[in-house]
mmCIF file of C-alpha atoms in Angstrom:
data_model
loop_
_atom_site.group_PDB
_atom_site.id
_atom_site.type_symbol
_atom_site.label_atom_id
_atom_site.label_comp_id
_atom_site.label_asym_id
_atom_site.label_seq_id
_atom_site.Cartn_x
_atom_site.Cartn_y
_atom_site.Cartn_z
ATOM 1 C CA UNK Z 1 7.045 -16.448 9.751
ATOM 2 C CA UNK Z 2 3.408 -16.252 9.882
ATOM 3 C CA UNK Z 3 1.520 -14.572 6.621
ATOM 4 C CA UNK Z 4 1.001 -11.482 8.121
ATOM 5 C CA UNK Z 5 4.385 -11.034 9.369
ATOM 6 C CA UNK Z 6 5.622 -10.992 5.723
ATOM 7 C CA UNK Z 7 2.651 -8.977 4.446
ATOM 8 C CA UNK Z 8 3.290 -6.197 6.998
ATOM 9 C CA UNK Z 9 7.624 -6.791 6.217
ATOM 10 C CA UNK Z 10 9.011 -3.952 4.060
ATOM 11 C CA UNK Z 11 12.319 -4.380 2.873
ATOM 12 C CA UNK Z 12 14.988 -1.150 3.332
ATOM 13 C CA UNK Z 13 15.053 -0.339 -0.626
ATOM 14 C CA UNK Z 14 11.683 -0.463 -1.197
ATOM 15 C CA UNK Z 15 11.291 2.200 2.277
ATOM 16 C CA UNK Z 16 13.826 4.068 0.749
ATOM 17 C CA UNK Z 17 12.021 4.191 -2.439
ATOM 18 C CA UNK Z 18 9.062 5.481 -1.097
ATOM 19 C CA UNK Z 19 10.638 7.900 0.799
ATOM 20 C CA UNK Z 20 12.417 9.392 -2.022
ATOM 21 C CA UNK Z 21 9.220 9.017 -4.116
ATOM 22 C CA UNK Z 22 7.595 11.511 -0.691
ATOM 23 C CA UNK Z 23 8.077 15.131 -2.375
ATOM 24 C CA UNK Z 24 6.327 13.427 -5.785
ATOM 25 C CA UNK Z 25 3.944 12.417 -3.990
ATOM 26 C CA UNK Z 26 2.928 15.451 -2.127
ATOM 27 C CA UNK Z 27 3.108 17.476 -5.596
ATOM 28 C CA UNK Z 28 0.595 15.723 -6.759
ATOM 29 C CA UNK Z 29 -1.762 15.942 -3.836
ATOM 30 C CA UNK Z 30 -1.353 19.640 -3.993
ATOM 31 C CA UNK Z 31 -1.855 19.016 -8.012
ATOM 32 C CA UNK Z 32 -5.357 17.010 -7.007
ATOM 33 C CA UNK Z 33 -6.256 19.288 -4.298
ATOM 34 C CA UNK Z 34 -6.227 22.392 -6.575
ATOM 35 C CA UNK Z 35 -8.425 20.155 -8.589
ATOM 36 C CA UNK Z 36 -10.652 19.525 -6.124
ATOM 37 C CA UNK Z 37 -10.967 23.291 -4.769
ATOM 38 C CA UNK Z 38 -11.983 23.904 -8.727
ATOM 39 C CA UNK Z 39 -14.568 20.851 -9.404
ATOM 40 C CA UNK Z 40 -16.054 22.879 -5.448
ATOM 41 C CA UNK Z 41 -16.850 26.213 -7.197
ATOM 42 C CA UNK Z 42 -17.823 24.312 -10.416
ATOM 43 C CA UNK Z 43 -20.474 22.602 -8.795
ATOM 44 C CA UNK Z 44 -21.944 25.803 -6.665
ATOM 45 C CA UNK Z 45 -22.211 27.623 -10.165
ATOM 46 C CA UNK Z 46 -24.225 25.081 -11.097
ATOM 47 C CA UNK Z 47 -26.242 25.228 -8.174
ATOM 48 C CA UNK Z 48 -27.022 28.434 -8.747
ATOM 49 C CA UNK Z 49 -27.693 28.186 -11.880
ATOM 50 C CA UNK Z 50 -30.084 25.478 -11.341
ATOM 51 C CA UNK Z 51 -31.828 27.753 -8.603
ATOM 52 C CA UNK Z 52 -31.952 30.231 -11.236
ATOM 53 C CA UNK Z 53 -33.884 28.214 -13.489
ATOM 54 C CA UNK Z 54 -35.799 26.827 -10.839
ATOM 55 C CA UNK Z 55 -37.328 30.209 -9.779
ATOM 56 C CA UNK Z 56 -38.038 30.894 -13.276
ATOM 57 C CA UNK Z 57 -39.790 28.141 -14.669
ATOM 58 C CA UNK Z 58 -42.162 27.380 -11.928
ATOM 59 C CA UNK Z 59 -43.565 29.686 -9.207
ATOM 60 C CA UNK Z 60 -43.459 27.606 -5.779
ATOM 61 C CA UNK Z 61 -39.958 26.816 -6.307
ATOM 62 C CA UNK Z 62 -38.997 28.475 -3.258
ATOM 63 C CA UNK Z 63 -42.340 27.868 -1.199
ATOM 64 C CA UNK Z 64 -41.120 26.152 2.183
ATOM 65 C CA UNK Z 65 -42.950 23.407 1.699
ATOM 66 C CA UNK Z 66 -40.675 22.605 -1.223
ATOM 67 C CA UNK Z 67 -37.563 23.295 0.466
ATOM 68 C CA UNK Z 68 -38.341 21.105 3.288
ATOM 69 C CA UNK Z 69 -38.989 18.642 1.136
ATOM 70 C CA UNK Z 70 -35.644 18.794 -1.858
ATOM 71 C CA UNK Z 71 -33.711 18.989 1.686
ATOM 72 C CA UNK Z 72 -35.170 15.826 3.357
ATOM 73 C CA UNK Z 73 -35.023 14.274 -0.333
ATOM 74 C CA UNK Z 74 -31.078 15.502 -0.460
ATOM 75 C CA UNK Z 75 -30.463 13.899 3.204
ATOM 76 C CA UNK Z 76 -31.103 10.347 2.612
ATOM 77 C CA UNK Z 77 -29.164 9.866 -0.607
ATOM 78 C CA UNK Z 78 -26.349 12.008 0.918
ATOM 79 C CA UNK Z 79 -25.868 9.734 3.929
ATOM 80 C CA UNK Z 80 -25.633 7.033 1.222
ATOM 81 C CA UNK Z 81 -23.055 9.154 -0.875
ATOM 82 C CA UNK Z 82 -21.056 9.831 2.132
ATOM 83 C CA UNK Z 83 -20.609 5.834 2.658
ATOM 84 C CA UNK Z 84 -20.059 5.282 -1.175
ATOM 85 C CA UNK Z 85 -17.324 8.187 -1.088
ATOM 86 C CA UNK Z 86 -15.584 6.633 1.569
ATOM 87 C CA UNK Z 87 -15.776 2.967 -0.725
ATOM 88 C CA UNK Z 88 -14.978 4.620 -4.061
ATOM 89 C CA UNK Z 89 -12.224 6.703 -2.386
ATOM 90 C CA UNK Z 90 -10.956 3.080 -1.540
ATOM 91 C CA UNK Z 91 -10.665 1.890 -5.292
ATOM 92 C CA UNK Z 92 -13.950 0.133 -4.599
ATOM 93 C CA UNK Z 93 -17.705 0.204 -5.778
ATOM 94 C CA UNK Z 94 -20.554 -0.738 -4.054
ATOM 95 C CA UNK Z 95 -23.763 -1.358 -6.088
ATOM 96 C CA UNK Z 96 -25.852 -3.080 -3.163
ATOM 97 C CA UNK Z 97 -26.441 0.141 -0.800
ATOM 98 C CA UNK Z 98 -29.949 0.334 -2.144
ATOM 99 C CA UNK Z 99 -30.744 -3.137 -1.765
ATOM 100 C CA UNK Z 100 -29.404 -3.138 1.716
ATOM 101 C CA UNK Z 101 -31.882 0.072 2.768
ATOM 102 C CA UNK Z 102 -34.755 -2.495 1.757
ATOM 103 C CA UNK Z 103 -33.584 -4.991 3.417
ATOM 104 C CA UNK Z 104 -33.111 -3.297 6.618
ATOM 105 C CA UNK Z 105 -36.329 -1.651 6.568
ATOM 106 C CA UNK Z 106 -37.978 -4.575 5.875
ATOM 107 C CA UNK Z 107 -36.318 -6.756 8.547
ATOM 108 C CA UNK Z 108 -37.128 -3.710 11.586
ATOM 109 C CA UNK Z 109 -40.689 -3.608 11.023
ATOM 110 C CA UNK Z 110 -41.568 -7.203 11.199
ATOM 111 C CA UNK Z 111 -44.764 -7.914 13.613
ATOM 112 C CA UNK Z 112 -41.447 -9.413 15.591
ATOM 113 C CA UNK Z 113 -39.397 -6.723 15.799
ATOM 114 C CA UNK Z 114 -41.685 -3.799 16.503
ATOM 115 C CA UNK Z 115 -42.430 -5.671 20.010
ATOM 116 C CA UNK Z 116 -39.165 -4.339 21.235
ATOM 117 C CA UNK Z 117 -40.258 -1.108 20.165
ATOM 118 C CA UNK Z 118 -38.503 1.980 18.691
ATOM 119 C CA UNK Z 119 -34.983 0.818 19.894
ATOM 120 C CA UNK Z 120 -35.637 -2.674 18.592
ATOM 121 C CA UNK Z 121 -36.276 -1.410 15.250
ATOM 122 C CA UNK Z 122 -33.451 0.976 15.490
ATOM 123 C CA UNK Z 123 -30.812 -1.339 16.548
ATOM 124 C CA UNK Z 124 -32.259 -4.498 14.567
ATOM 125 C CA UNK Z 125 -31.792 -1.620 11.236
ATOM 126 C CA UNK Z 126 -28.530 -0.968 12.147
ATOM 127 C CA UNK Z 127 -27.109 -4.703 12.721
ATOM 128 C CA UNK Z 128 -28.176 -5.629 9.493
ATOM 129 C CA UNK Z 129 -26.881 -3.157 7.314
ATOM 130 C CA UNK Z 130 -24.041 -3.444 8.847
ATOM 131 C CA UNK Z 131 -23.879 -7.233 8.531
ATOM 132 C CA UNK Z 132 -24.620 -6.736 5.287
ATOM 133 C CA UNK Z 133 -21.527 -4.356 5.079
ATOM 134 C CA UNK Z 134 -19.364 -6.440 6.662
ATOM 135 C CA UNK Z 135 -19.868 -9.442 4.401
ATOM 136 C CA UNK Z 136 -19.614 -7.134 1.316
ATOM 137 C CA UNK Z 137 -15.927 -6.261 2.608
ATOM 138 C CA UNK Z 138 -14.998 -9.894 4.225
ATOM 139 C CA UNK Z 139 -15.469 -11.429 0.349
ATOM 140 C CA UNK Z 140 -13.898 -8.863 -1.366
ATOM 141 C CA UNK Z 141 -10.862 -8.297 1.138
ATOM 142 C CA UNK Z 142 -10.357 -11.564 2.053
ATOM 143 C CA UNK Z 143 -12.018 -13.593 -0.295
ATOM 144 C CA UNK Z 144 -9.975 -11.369 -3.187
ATOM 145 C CA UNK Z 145 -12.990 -11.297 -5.145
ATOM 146 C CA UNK Z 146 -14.237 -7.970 -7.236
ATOM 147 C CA UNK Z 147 -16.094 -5.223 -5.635
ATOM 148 C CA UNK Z 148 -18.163 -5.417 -8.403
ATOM 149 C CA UNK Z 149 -18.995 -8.593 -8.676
ATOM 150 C CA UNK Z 150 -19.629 -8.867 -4.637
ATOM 151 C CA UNK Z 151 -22.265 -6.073 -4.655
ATOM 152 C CA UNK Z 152 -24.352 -6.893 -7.951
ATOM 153 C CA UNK Z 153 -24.466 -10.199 -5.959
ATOM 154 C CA UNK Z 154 -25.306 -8.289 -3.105
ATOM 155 C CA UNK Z 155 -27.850 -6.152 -4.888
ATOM 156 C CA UNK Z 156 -29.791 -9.487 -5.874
ATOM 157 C CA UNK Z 157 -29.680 -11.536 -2.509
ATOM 158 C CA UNK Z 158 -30.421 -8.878 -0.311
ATOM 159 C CA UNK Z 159 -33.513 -7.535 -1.708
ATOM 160 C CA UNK Z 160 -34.182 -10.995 -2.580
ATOM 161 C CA UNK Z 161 -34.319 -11.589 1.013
ATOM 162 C CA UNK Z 162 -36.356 -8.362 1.879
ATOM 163 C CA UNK Z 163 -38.983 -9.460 -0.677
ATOM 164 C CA UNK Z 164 -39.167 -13.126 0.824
ATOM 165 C CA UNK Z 165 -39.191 -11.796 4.165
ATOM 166 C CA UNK Z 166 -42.370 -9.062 3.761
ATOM 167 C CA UNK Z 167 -43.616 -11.600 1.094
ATOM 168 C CA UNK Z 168 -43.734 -8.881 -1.365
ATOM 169 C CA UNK Z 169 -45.827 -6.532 0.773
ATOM 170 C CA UNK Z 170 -45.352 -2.707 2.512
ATOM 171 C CA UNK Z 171 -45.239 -3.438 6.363
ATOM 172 C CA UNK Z 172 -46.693 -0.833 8.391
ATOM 173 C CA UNK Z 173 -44.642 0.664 11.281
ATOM 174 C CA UNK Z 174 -47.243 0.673 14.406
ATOM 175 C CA UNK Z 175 -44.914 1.742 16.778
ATOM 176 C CA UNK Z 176 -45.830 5.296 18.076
ATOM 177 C CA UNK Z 177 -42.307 7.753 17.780
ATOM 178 C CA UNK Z 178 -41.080 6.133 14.844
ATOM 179 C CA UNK Z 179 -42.969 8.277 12.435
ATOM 180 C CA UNK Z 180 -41.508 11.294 14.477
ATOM 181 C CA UNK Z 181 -38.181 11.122 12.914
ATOM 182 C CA UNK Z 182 -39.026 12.276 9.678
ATOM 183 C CA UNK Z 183 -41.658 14.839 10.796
ATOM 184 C CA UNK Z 184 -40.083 16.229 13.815
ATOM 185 C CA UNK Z 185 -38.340 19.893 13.302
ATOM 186 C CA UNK Z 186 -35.903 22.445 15.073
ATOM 187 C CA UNK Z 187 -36.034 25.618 13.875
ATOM 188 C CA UNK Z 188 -38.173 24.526 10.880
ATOM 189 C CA UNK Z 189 -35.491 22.288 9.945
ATOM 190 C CA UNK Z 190 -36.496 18.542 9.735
ATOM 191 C CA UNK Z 191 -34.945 16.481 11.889
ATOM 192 C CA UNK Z 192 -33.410 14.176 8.722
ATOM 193 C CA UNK Z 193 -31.509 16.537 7.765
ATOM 194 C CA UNK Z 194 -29.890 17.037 11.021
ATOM 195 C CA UNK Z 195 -29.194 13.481 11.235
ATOM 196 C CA UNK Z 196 -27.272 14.170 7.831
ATOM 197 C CA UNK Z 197 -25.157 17.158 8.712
ATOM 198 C CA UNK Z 198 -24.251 14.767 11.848
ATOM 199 C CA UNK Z 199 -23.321 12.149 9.525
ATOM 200 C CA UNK Z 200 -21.852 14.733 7.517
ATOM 201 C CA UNK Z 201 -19.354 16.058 10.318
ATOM 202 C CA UNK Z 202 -18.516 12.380 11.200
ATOM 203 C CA UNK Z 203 -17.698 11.399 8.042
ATOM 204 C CA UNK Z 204 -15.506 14.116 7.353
ATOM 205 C CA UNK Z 205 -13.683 13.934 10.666
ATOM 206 C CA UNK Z 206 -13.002 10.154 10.151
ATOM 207 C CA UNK Z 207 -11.990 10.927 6.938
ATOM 208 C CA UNK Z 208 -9.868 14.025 6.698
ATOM 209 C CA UNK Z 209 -8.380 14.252 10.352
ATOM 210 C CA UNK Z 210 -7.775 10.220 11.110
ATOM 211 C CA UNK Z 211 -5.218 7.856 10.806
ATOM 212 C CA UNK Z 212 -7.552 5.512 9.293
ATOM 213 C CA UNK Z 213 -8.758 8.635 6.858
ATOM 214 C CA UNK Z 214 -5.394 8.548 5.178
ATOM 215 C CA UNK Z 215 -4.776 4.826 4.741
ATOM 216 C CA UNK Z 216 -8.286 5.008 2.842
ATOM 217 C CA UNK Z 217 -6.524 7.455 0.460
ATOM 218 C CA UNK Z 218 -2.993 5.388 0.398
ATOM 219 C CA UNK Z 219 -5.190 2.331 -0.479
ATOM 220 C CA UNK Z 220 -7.552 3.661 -3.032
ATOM 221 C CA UNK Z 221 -4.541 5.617 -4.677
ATOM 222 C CA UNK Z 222 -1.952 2.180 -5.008
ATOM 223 C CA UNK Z 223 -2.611 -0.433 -2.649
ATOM 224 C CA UNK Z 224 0.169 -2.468 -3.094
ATOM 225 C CA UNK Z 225 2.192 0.940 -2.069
ATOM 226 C CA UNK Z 226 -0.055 0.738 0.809
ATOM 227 C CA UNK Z 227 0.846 -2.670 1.985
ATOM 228 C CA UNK Z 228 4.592 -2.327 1.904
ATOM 229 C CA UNK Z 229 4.196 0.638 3.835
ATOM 230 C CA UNK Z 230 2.658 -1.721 6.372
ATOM 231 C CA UNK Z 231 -1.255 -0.550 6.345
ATOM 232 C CA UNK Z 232 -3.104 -3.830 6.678
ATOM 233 C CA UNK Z 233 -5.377 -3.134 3.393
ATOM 234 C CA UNK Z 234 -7.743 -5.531 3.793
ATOM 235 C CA UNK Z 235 -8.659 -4.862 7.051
ATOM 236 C CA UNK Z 236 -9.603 -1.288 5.656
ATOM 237 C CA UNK Z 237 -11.508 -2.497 3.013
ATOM 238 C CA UNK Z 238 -13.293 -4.361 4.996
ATOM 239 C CA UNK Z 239 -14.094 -1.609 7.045
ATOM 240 C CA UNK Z 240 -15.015 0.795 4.375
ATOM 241 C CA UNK Z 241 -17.605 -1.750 3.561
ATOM 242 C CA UNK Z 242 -18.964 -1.459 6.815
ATOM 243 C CA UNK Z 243 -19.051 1.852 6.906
ATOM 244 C CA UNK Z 244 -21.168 1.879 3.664
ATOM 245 C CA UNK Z 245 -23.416 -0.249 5.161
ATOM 246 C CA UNK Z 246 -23.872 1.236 8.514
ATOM 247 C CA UNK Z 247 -24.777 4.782 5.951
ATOM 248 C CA UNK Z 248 -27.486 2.169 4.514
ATOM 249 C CA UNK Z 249 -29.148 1.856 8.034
ATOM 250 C CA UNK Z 250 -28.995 5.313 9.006
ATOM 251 C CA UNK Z 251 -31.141 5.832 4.991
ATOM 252 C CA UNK Z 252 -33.138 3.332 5.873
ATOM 253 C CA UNK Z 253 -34.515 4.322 9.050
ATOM 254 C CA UNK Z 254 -35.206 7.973 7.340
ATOM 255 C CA UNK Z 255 -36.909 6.293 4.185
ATOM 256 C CA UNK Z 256 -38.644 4.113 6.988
ATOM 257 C CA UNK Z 257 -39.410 6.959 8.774
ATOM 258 C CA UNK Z 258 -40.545 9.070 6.179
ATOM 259 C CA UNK Z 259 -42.909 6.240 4.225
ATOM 260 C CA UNK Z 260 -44.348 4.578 7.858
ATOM 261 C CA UNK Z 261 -43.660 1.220 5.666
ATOM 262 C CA UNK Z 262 -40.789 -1.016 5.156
ATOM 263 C CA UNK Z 263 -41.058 -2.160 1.756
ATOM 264 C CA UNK Z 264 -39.009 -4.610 0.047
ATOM 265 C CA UNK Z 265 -38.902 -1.789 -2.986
ATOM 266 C CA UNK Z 266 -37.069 0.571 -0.846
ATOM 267 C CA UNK Z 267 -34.071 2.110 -2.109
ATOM 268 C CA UNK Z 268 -34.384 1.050 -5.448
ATOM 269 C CA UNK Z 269 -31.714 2.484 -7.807
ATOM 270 C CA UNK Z 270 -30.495 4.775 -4.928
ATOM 271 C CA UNK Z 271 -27.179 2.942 -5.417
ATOM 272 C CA UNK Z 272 -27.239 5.038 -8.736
ATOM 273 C CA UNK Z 273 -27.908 8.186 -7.455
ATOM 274 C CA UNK Z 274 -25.253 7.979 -4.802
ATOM 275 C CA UNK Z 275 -22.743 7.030 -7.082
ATOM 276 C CA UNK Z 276 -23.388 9.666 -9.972
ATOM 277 C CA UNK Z 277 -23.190 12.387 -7.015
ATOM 278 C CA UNK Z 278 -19.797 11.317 -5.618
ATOM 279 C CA UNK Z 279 -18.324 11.117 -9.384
ATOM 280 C CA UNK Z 280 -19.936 14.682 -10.166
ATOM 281 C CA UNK Z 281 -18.071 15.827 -6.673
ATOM 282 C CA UNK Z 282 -14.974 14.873 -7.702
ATOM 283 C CA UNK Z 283 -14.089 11.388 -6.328
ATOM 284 C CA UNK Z 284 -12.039 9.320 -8.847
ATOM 285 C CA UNK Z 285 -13.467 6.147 -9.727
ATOM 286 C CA UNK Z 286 -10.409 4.539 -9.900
ATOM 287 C CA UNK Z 287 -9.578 5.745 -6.456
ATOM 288 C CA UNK Z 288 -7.123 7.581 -4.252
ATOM 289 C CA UNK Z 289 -8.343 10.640 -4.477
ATOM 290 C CA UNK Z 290 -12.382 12.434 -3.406
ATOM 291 C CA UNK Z 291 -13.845 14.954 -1.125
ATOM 292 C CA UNK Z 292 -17.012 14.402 1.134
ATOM 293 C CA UNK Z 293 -17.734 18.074 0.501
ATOM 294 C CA UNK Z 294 -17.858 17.870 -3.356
ATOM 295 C CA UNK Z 295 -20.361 14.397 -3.104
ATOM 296 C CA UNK Z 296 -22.729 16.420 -0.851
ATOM 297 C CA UNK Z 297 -22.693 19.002 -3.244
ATOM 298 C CA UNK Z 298 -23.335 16.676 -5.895
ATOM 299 C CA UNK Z 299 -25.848 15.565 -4.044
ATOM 300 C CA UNK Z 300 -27.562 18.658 -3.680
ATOM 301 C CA UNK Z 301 -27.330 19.295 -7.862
ATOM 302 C CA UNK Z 302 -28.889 15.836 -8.312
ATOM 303 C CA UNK Z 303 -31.588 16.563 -5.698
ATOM 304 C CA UNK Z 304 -32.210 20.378 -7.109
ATOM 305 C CA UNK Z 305 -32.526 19.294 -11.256
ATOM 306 C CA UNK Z 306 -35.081 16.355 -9.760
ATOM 307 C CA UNK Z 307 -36.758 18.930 -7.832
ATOM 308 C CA UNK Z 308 -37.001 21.335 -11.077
ATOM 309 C CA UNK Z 309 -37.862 18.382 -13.270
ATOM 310 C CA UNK Z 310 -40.646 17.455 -10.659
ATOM 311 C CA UNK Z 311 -42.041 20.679 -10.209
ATOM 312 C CA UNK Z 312 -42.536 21.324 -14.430
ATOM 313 C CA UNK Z 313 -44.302 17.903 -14.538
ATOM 314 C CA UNK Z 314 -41.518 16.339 -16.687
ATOM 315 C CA UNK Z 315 -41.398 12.255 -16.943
ATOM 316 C CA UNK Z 316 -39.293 9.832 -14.741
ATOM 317 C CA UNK Z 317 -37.458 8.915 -18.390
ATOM 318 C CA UNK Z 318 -36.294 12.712 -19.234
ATOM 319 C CA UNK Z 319 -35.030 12.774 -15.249
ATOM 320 C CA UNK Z 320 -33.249 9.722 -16.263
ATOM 321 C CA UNK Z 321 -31.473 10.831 -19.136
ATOM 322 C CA UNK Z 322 -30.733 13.797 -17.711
ATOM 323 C CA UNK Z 323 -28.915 12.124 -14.675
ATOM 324 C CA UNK Z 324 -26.911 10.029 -17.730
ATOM 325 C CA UNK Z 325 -25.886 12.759 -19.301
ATOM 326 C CA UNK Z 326 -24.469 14.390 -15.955
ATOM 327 C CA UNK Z 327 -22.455 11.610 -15.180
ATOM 328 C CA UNK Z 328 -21.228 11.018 -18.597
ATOM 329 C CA UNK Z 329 -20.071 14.922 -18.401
ATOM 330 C CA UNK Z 330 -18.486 14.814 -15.465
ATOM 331 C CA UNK Z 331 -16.624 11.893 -15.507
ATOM 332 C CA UNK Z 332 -15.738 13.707 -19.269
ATOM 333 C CA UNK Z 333 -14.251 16.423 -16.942
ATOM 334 C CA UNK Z 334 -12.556 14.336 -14.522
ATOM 335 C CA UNK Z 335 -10.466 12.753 -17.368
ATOM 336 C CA UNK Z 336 -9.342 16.267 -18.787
ATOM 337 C CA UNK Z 337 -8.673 17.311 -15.174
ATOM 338 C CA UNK Z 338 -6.472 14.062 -14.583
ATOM 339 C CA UNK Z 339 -4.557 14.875 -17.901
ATOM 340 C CA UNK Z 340 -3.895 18.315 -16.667
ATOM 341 C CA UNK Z 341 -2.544 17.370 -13.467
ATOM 342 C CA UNK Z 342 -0.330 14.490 -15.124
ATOM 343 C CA UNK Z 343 1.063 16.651 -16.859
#
């Protein structure tokens, strides 16, 4: 018998175990879910309270000029927070998402690469972050090594590699349409944050109405569960790696986009603010349990108190410490709400 056969082999107690353990199960979801539909209208209260304070503390808070630009700000770190949700939702972390951006950016607007013009640099974006992706989720699914561990790794070699690559200097994108993507609108919408609600629907779908969407949830929540009920975990670790990397690519070509540079200092502590917004939305960090919905509104919270800080001329260190002192909160909350559905 091969080693997958008995990985995939689930014994008739055990089935029967888990299918006793079923109505448990499901109590709790609707246990988590109720916690979820609370953390939801938690987080818009705060988002109006922010907007609140944001109209009365400065006076061009709600100029358009601004709002274009807290929205385009909100759509690059919430592609990257829908990739992380999908990893943390997994029982995994990935610290390396911002380190990936660079080097993608860097690598699709080399003198070589902008010869094959706008799909070049598209496509050559995309293939790396995803490579980059898929080796995050090859050594930590097959080579049973720490999520953590993988992407801190990650976080060093790949921008190491986008630094060695632009040798340390902002490469300017010559190639005419590029530059469009982050100033083109519809409707007076930019076109970024299009390309986010797409992502958004996508990632939602995949995750909430797919086969695939579930096992994500089975995994993150117990995966040795998971693997006697015959869900190949690795592979979807693996995948969910991907995934987070492929969210990288589609951030990168905005930031790209929206700077006309790849710079081997792109993305730098983005990994942060990605993961601070999906623990503020609700996603466990010990995984098995999230919602896409409460990361982008994280997300948006994150983007708004910048945006207020910004606009009242406050320093990068208060922003900082404010951010801290967010996540520390929530992930406060998240214990009290875990101790209230337990028991």
């Amino acid at each position: 018998m091969t080693e997958q056969s008995q990985t995939d082999t689930v014994p008739a107690s055990e089935s029967r175990s888990a299918t006793a353990a079923a109505p448990r199960t499901r109590s709790a979801r609707a246990r988590f879910s109720d916690g979820n539909q609370r953390q939801i209208l938690g987080l818009l209260a705060v988002l109006v309270i922010l907007i609140a304070v944001g109209s009365f503390t400065t006076d061009n808070f709600f100029e358009v000029s601004n709002l274009v630009l807290l929205l385009s700000q909100a759509s690059i770190i919430g592609v990257l927070s829908i990739g992380m949700t999908f990893v943390i939702i997994s029982g995994g972390i990935d610290l390396s998402v911002g380190a990936i951006i660079a080097l993608a950016s860097v690598w699709a607007t080399t003198g070589a690469t902008q010869e094959f013009g706008l799909w070049g640099m598209l496509f050559t974006a995309v293939v790396v972050a995803g490579v980059c992706g898929l080796i995050n989720g090859v050594l930590i699914a097959y080579g049973g090594l720490v999520s953590l561990i993988v992407t801190i790794a990650g976080l060093a070699s790949y921008r190491g590699m986008a630094t060695l690559i632009s040798g340390g200097q902002p490469q300017v994108v010559r190639v005419d349409g590029f530059g469009a993507i982050a100033t083109t609108e519809f409707l007076g919408i930019p076109l970024l944050v299009y390309m986010f609600a797409a992502t958004v629907v996508l990632g939602w779908l995949l995750l909430n109405r797919t086969t695939f969407g579930r096992h994500v949830f089975a995994v993150g929540g117990n995966a040795e569960a998971a693997r006697l009920a015959g869900i190949d975990v690795r592979r979807i670790r693996t995948i969910v790696f991907v995934l987070s990397g492929l969210c990288c690519a589609v951030a990168a070509i905005m930031l790209t986009a929206r700077t006309a540079t790849g710079a081997s200092t792109h993305g730098n502590l983005y990994e942060l603010d990605a993961i601070a917004a999906v623990i503020l939305g609700g996603t466990l960090l010990s995984g098995g349990r999230g919602t896409l919905i409460g990361s982008i509104l994280g997300v948006v919270v994150f983007t708004t108190v910048n945006n207020i800080f910004v606009l009242n001329n406050l320093s990068t260190p208060i922003q900082q410490i404010a951010k801290g002192v967010i996540i520390v909160i929530a992930v406060l909350l998240q214990r009290r709400a875990n101790k209230e559905s337990a028991g």
